[in-house]
Coordinates of C-alpha atoms in Angstrom, one line a residue:
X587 CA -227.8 106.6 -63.5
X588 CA -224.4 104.4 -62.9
X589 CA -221.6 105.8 -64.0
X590 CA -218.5 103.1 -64.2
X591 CA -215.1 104.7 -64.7
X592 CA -211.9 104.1 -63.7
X593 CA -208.3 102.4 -65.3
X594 CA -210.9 100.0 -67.0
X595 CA -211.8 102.4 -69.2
X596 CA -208.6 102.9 -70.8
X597 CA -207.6 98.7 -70.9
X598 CA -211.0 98.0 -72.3
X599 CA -211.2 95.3 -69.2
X600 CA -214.5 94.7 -67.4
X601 CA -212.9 93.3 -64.4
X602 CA -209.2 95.0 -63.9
X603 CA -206.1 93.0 -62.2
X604 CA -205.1 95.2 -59.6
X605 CA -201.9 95.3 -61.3
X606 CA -202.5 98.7 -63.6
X607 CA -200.0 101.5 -64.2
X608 CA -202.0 104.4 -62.7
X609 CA -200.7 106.1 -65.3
X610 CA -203.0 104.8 -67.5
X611 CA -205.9 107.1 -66.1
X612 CA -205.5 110.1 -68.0
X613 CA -209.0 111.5 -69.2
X614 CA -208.2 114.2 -72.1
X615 CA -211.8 116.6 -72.0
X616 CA -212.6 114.8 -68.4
X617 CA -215.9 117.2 -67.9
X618 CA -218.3 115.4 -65.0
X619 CA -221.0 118.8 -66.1
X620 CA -221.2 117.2 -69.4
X621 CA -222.3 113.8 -67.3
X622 CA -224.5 116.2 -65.5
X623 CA -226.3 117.6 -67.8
X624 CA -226.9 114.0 -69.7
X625 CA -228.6 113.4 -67.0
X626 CA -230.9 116.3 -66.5
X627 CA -232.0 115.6 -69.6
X628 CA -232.9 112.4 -69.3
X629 CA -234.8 113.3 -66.0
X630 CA -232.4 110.9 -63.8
X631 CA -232.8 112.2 -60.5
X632 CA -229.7 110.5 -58.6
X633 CA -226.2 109.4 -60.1
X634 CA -223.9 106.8 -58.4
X635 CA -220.3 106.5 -59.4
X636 CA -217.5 103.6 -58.8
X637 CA -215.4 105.6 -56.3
X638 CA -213.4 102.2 -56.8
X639 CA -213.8 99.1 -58.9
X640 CA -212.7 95.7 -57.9
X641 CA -208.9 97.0 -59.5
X642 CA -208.5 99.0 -56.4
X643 CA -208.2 102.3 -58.3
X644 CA -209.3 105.1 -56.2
X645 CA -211.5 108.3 -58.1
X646 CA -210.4 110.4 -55.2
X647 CA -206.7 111.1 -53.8
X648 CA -207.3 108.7 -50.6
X649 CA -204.4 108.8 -48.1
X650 CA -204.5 105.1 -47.6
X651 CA -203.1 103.8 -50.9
X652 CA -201.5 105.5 -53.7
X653 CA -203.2 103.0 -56.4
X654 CA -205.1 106.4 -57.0
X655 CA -205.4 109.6 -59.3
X656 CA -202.5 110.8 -57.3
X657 CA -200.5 108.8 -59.2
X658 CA -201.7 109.5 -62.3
X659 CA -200.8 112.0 -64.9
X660 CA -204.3 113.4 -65.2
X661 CA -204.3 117.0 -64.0
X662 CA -200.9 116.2 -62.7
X663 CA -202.2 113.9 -59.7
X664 CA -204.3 116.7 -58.3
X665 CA -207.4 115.8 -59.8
X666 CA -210.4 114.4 -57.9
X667 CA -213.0 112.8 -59.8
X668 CA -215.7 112.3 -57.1
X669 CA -215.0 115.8 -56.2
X670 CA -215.8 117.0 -59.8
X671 CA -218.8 114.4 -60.0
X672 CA -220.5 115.5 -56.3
X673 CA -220.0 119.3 -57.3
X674 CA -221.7 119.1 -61.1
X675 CA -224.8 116.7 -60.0
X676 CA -225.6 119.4 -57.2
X677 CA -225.4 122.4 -59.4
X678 CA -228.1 120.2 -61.4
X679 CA -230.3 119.5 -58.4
X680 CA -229.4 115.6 -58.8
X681 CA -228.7 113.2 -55.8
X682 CA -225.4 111.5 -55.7
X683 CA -224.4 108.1 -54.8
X684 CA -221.1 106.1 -54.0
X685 CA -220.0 102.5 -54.9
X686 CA -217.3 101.5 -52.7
X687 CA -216.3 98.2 -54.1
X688 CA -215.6 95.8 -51.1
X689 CA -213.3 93.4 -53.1
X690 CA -209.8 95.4 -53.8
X691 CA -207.4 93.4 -56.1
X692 CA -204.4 95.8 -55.9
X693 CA -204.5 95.9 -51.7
X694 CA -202.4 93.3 -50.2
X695 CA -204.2 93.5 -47.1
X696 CA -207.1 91.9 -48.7
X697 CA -207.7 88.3 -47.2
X698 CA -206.8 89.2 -44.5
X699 CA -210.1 89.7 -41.9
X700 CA -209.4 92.4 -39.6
X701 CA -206.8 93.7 -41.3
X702 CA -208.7 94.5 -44.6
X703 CA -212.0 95.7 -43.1
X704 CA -209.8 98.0 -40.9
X705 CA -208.7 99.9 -44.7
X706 CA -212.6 99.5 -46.0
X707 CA -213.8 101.3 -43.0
X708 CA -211.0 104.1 -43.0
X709 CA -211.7 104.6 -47.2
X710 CA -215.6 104.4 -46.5
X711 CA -214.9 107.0 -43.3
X712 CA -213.1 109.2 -46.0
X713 CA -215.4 109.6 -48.5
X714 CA -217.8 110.3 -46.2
X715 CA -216.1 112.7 -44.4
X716 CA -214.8 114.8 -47.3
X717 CA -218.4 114.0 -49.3
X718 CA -221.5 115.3 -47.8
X719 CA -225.2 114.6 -48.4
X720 CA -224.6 111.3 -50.2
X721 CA -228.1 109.9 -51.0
X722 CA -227.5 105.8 -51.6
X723 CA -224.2 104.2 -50.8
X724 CA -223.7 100.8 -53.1
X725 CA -222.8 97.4 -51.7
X726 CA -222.3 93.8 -53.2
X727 CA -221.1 91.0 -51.7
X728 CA -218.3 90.5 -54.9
X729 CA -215.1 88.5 -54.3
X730 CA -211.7 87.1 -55.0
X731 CA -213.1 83.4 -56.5
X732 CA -209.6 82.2 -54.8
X733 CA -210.7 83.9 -51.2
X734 CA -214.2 82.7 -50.7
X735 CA -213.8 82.8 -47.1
X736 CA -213.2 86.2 -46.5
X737 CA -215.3 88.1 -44.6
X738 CA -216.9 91.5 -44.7
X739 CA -217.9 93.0 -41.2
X740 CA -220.7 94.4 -43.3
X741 CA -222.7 95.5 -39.8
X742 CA -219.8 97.5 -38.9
X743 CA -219.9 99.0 -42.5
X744 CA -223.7 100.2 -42.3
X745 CA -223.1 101.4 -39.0
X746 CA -220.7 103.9 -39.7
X747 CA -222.4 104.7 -42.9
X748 CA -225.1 105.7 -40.8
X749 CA -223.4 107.2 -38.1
X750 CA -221.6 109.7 -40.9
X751 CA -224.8 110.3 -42.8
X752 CA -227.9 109.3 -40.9
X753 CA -230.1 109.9 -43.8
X754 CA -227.9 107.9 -46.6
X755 CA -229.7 104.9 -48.5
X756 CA -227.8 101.4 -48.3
X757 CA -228.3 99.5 -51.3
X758 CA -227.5 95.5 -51.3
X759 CA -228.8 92.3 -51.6
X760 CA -229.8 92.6 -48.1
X761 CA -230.6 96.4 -47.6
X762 CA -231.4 97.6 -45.3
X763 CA -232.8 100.0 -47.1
X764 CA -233.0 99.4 -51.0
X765 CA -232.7 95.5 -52.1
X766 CA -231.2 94.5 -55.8
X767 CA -233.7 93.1 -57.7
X768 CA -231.1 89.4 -58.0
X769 CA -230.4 90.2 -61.9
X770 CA -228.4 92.4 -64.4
X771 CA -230.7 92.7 -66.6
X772 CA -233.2 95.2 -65.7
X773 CA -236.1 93.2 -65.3
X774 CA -238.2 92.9 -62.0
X775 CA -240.4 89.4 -61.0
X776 CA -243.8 89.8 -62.3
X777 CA -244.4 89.2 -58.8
X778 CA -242.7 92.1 -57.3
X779 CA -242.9 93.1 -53.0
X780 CA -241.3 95.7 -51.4
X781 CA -241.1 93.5 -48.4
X782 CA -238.9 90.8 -47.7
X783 CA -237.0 89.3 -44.9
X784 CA -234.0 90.6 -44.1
X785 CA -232.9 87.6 -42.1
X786 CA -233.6 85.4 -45.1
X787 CA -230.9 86.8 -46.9
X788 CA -226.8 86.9 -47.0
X789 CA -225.2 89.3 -49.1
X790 CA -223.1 87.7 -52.0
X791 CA -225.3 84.6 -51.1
X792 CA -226.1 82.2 -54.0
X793 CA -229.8 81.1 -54.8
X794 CA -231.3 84.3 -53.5
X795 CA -232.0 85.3 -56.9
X796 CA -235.8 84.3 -56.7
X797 CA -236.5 85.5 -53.7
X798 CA -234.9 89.1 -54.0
X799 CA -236.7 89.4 -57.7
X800 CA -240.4 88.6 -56.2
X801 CA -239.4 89.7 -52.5
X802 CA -242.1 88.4 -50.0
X803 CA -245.9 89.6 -49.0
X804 CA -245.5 88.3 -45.2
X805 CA -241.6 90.2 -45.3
X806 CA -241.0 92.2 -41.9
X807 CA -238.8 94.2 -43.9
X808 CA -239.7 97.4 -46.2
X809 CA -236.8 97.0 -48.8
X810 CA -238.1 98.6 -52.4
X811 CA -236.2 96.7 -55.0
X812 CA -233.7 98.9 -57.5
X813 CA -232.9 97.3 -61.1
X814 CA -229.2 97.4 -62.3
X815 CA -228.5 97.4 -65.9
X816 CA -225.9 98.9 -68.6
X817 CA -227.0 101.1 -71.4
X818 CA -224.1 98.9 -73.1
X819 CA -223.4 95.1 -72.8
X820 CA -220.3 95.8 -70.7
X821 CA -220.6 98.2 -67.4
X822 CA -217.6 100.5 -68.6
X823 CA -217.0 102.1 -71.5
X824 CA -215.6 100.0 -74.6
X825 CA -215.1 101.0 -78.7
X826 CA -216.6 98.1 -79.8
X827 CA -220.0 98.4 -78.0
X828 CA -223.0 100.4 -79.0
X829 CA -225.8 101.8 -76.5
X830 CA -229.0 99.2 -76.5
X831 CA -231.8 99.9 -79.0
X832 CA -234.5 102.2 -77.8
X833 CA -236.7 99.1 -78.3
X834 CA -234.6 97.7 -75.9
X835 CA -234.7 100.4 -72.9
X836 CA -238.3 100.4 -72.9
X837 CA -238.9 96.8 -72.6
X838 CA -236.4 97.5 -69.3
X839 CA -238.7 100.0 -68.2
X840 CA -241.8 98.5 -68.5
X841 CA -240.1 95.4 -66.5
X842 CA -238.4 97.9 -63.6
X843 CA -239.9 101.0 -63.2
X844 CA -243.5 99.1 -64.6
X845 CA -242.8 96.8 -62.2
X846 CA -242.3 98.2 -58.4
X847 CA -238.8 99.3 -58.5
X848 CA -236.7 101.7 -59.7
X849 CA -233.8 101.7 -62.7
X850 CA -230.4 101.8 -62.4
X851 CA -229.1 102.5 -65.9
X852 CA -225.6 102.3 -66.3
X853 CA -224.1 105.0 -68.9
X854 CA -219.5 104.9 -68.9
X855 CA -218.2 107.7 -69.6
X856 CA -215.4 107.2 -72.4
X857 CA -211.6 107.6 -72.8
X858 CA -212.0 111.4 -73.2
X859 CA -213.7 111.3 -69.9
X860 CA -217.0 112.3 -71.4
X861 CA -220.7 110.2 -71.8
X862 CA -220.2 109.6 -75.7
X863 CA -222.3 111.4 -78.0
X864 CA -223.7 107.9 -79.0
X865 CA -224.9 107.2 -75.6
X866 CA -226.0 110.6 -74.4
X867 CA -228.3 110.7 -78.1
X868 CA -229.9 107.0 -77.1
X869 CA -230.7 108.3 -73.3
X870 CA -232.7 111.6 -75.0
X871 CA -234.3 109.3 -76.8
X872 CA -235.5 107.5 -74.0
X873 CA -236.7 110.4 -72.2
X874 CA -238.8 112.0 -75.2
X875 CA -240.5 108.8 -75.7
X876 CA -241.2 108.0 -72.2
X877 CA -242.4 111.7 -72.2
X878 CA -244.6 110.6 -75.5
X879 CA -246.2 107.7 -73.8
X880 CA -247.0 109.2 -70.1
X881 CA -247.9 112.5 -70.8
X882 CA -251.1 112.1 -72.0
X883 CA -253.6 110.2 -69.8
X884 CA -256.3 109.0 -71.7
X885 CA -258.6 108.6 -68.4
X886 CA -258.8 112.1 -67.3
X887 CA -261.1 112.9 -70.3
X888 CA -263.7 109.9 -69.3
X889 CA -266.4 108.8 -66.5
X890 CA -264.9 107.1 -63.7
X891 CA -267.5 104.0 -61.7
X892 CA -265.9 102.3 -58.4
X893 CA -267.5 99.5 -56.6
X894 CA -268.3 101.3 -53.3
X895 CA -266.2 104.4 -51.9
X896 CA -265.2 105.3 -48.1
X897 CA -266.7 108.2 -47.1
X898 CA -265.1 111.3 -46.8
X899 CA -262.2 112.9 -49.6
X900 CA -261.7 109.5 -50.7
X901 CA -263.8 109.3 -54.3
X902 CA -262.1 107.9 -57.6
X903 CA -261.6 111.6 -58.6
X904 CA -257.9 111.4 -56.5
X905 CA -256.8 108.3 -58.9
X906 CA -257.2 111.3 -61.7
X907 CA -255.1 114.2 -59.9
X908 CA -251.1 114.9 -59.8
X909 CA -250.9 113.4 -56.1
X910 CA -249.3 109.6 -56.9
X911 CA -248.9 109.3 -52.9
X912 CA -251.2 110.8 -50.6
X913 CA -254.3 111.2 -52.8
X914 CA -256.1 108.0 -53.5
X915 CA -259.3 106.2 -53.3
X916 CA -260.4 104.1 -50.6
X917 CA -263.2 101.4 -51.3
X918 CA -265.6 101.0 -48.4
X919 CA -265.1 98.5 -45.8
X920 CA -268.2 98.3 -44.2
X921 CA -269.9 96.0 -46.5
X922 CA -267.8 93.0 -46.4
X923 CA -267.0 93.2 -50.0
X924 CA -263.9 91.5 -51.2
X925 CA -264.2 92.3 -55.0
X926 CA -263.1 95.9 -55.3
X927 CA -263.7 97.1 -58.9
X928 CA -263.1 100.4 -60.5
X929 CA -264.5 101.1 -64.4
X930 CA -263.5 103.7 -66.9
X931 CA -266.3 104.5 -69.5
X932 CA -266.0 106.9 -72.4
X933 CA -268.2 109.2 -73.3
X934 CA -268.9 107.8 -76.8
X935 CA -266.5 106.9 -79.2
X936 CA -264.3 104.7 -77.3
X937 CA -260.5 105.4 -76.6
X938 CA -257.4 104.4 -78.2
X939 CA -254.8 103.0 -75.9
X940 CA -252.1 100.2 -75.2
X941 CA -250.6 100.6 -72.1
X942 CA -252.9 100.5 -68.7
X943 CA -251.0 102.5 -65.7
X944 CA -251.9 101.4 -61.7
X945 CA -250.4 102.9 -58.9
X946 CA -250.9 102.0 -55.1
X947 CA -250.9 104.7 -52.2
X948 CA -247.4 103.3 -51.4
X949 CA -247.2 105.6 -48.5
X950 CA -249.3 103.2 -46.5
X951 CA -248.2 100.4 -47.7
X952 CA -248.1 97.7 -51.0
X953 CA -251.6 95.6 -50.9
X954 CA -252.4 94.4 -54.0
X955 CA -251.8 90.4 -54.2
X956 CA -254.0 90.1 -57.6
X957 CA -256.1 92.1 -60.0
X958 CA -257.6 91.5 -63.5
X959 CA -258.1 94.3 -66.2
X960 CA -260.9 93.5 -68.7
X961 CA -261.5 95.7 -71.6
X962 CA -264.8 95.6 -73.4
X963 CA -265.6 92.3 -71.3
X964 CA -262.9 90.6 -72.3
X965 CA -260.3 89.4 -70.1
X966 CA -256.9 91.3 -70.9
X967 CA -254.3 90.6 -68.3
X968 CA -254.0 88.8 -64.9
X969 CA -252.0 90.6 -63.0
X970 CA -250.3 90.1 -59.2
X971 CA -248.6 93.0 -57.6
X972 CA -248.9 96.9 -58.2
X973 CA -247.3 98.8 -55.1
X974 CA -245.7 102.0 -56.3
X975 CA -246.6 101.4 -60.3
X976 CA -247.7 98.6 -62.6
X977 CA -247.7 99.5 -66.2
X978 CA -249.1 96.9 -68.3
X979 CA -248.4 96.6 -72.1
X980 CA -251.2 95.6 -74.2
X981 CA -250.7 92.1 -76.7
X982 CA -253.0 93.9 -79.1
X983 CA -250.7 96.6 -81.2
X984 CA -253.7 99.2 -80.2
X985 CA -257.1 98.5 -78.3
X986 CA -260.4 100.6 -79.1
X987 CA -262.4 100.3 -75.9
X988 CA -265.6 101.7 -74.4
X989 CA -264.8 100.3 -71.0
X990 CA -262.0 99.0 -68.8
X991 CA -262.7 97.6 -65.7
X992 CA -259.5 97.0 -63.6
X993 CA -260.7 94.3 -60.5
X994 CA -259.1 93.9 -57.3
X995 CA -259.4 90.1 -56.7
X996 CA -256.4 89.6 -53.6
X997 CA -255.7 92.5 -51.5
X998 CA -254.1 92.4 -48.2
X999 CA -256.6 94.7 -46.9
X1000 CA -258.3 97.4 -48.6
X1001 CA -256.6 98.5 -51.6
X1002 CA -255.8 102.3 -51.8
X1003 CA -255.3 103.4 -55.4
X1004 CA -253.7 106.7 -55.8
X1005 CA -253.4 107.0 -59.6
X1006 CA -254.4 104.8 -62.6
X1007 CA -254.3 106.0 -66.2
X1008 CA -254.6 104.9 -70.2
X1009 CA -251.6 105.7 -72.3
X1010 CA -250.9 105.2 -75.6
X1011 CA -247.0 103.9 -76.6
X1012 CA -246.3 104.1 -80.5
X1013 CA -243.2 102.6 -80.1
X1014 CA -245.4 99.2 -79.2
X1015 CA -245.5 96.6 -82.0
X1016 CA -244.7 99.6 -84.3
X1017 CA -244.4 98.9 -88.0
X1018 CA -241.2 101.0 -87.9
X1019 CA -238.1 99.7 -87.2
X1020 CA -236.6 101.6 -83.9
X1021 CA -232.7 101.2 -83.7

C-alpha cells in the first residue's frame, strides 16, 4: 500500500508549489492505526508513505527546513507523522517504506548540484537514523521541467541507504533492487522478466518504458518489477474522486501480481487524516474476492500426469502442496526432451474453472520463455513468461473440462514448477453489474 499525504491533501493539488502555508496541514481525527488496520485487512503486507512530496513538506519535524509539521498547527507542531505511521504498521506486523521525493519545490538550494544533494543526503540520513527497520526506500527520477539539468548523485544516495540499513529494498527505475514496471497504471508487459540490465537504464530516463515493462531474459541484473497505481484517479486524496470499481482492481491484479510483479496500490488518506470509509469498504472488497477466487484450488481434488520427472522428491505432487518456493517439480533431463508437459485429469465429471494459476520455483530462478495451456484439446492461451505467478483469465465466462494440459514450449533450462492450480472467479464476465 501507498499512502500519499501531505499539504496536497488539504489544496486538493496533485503536484503542490512549494509555496504552501504549513498551516494548512491540520489533520482533525489524524489516526495512522486506522490506516493500519485498513491494511491488515486487506492482507497488504508493507506500506510506504511520502515522507515528502515534490512541495517540500516534511511528515516528520526535520531539522533542516521548517517547511514541515513543526510549523503547522496540527498537534501544536509536535506531531510526527512518520513516527505515528512506523509505530501503527509494526504493532500490525506490516513492513514500512519511505518515499523521499528527490525534486523539492519549496528548497532554494534546489538546482544547485552539490549544494542540494548535500540537504537530500542529510534528510535521507535523518530518516534513517531516527526510523529503523525500513523495508523499501522509494526513488524516481522526477524534476523541475525548468531544471532539467540537475543532477542527482543517486550512487551516493543508495550508498548511504545501504550503509544505514544494509537490508533496505531500493525501488527505481533502475533498482538495484526492485524496478518500476515503466507505467501508472498497474499493468505489467505480458512479457514480464525479473532480469534486466542495470546498465541499460537511467533513472528519470525517457523511452525506457518498454524495456522496464517486459525487462530482459539475457539481463545480468535480478530486479523483480513492482506496479504503482491509485485506488483513485489522483495519487492524494480529493472530494470529487471515488475509489476504482472492484471490476477495475481485479483486472490490475490479474495484470501485476498475475503477471510477475507485485502491486503497489495507492489508498490517501483524507482531510480528517483518515483512509475514507469509501476507500477502506472498496479495499475489503478486494481482499474477500481475491480470497473467493484463490482459495479453492480446483486441482488438488484431481489426477496429476507430467511428461517425465527427475528422480528423487521432485514428483508433480509438490506443484499441489503450500510450498510456492522450495517445493516444485523438476522434469527429467536426461532424455533430451525439450517439450515439458504437465496434464490435470478429473476423475469424471469434468471441472468448472476460469482462471489457470502457474508459479515458477522463483528461488532458483525465472525460466519460462513460452508455454501453451490447452483444455479439452483445444488451444486456450499462448502464453510467454511465468516466474513468481502467471494467472491466466479464461475468454470463455466458465470452462467445463476433463483435461488441461499446460506445455512448456521455451524454457531457459529446465523448468521448475512449484505450484499450479484451477480457480474459479465469479466476478469474471459476470452477469451482475460490480460497482
Amino acid at each position: 500500500m501507498f499512502l500519499h499525504f501531505g499539504v496536497n491533501t488539504f489544496t486538493d493539488r496533485e503536484w503542490g508549489t512549494g509555496h504552501e502555508n504549513p498551516a494548512v496541514f491540520n489533520p482533525s481525527e489524524l489516526n495512522t492505526k486506522q490506516w493500519a488496520n485498513v491494511a491488515a485487512e486487506a492482507g497488504i503486507s508493507l506500506m510506504i508513505l511520502t515522507a515528502k512530496h515534490h512541495d517540500g513538506f516534511c511528515l516528520w519535524p526535520s531539522k533542516y527546513t521548517e517547511h514541515s509539521v513543526i510549523n503547522s498547527p496540527w498537534k501544536a507542531g509536535k506531531g510526527d507523522v512518520v513516527q505515528e505511521f512506523v509505530d501503527a504498521a509494526t504493532l500490525q506486523g506490516i513492513d514500512v517504506g519511505i518515499y523521499l521525493s528527490p525534486w523539492d519545490r519549496h528548497e532554494p538550494r534546489y538546482g544547485h548540484d552539490i549544494a542540494y544533494n548535500e540537504y537530500y543526503l542529510a534528510q535521507l540520513q535523518e530518516l534513517l537514523n531516527k526510523y529503523k527497520n525500513v523495508r523499501e526506500i522509494w526513488f524516481d527520477g522526477a524534476k523541475d521541467p525548468k531544471s532539467q539539468n540537475v543532477s542527482y548523485y543517486f550512487s551516493d544516495w543508495f550508498s548511504m541507504v545501504k550503509e544505514l540499513q544494509s537490508s533496505i529494498n531500493i525501488f527505481s527505475d533502475a533498482g538495484p533492487d526492485v524496478r518500476w514496471v515503466g507505467d501508472e497504471t498497474g499493468t505489467a508487459g505480458y512479457t514480464c522478466w525479473s532480469t534486466i540490465n542495470r546498465t541499460s537504464l537511467s533513472i528519470g530516463a525517457p523511452n525506457i518504458s518498454q524495456y522496464l515493462s517486459t525487462g530482459d531474459p539475457r539481463g545480468t541484473d535480478w530486479l523483480p518489477a513492482e506496479c504503482d497505481v491509485s485506488i483513485r484517479q489522483g495519487w492524494f486524496w480529493h472530494k470529487s474522486e471515488s475509489p476504482k470499481r472492484l471490476s477495475e482492481l481485479l483486472d490490475i491484479y490479474y495484470n501485476s501480481v498475475g503477471r510477475n510483479c507485485v502491486l503497489l496500490l495507492n489508498v490517501p488518506p483524507n482531510t480528517t487524516g483518515l483512509v475514507s470509509d469509501d476507500d477502506a469498504h472498496r479495499l475489503k472488497e478486494f481482499r474477500s474476492a481475491i480470497n473467493t477466487i484463490f482459495s479453492k484450488n480446483l486441482a488438488e481434488d484431481v489426477y496429476i500426469k507430467v511428461s517425465s520427472q527427475r528422480s528423487g522428491e521432485f514428483g508433480p505432487e509438490n506443484m499441489l502442496d503450500k510450498d510456492h518456493l522450495w517445493s516444485y517439480w523438476a522434469p527429467s533431463g536426461d532424455d533430451g526432451e525439450e517439450d515439458h508437459w504437465i496434464e490435470v485429469w478429473t476423475n469424471g465429471g469434468g471441472l468448472r474453472f476460469n482462471v489457470i494459476r502457474v508459479q515458477e520455483a522463483i528461488g532458483l530462478g525465472q525460466r519460462i520463455e513460452r508455454h501453451e495451456i490447452y483444455v479439452d484439446g483445444k488451444l486456450m492461451i499462448k502464453g510467454r513468461t511465468v516466474g513468481y505467478k502467471r494467472l491466466h483469465r479464461l475468454d470463455d465466462d466458465v470452462v467445463h473440462a476433463h483435461v488441461v494440459r499446460i506445455r512448456i514450449t521455451k524454457a531457459r533450462g529446465l523448468p521448475l514448477i512449484s505450484s499450479i492450480g484451477l480457480h474459479f472467479d465469479p466476478y469474471w464476465h459476470s452477469r451482475i453489474t460490480v460497482n
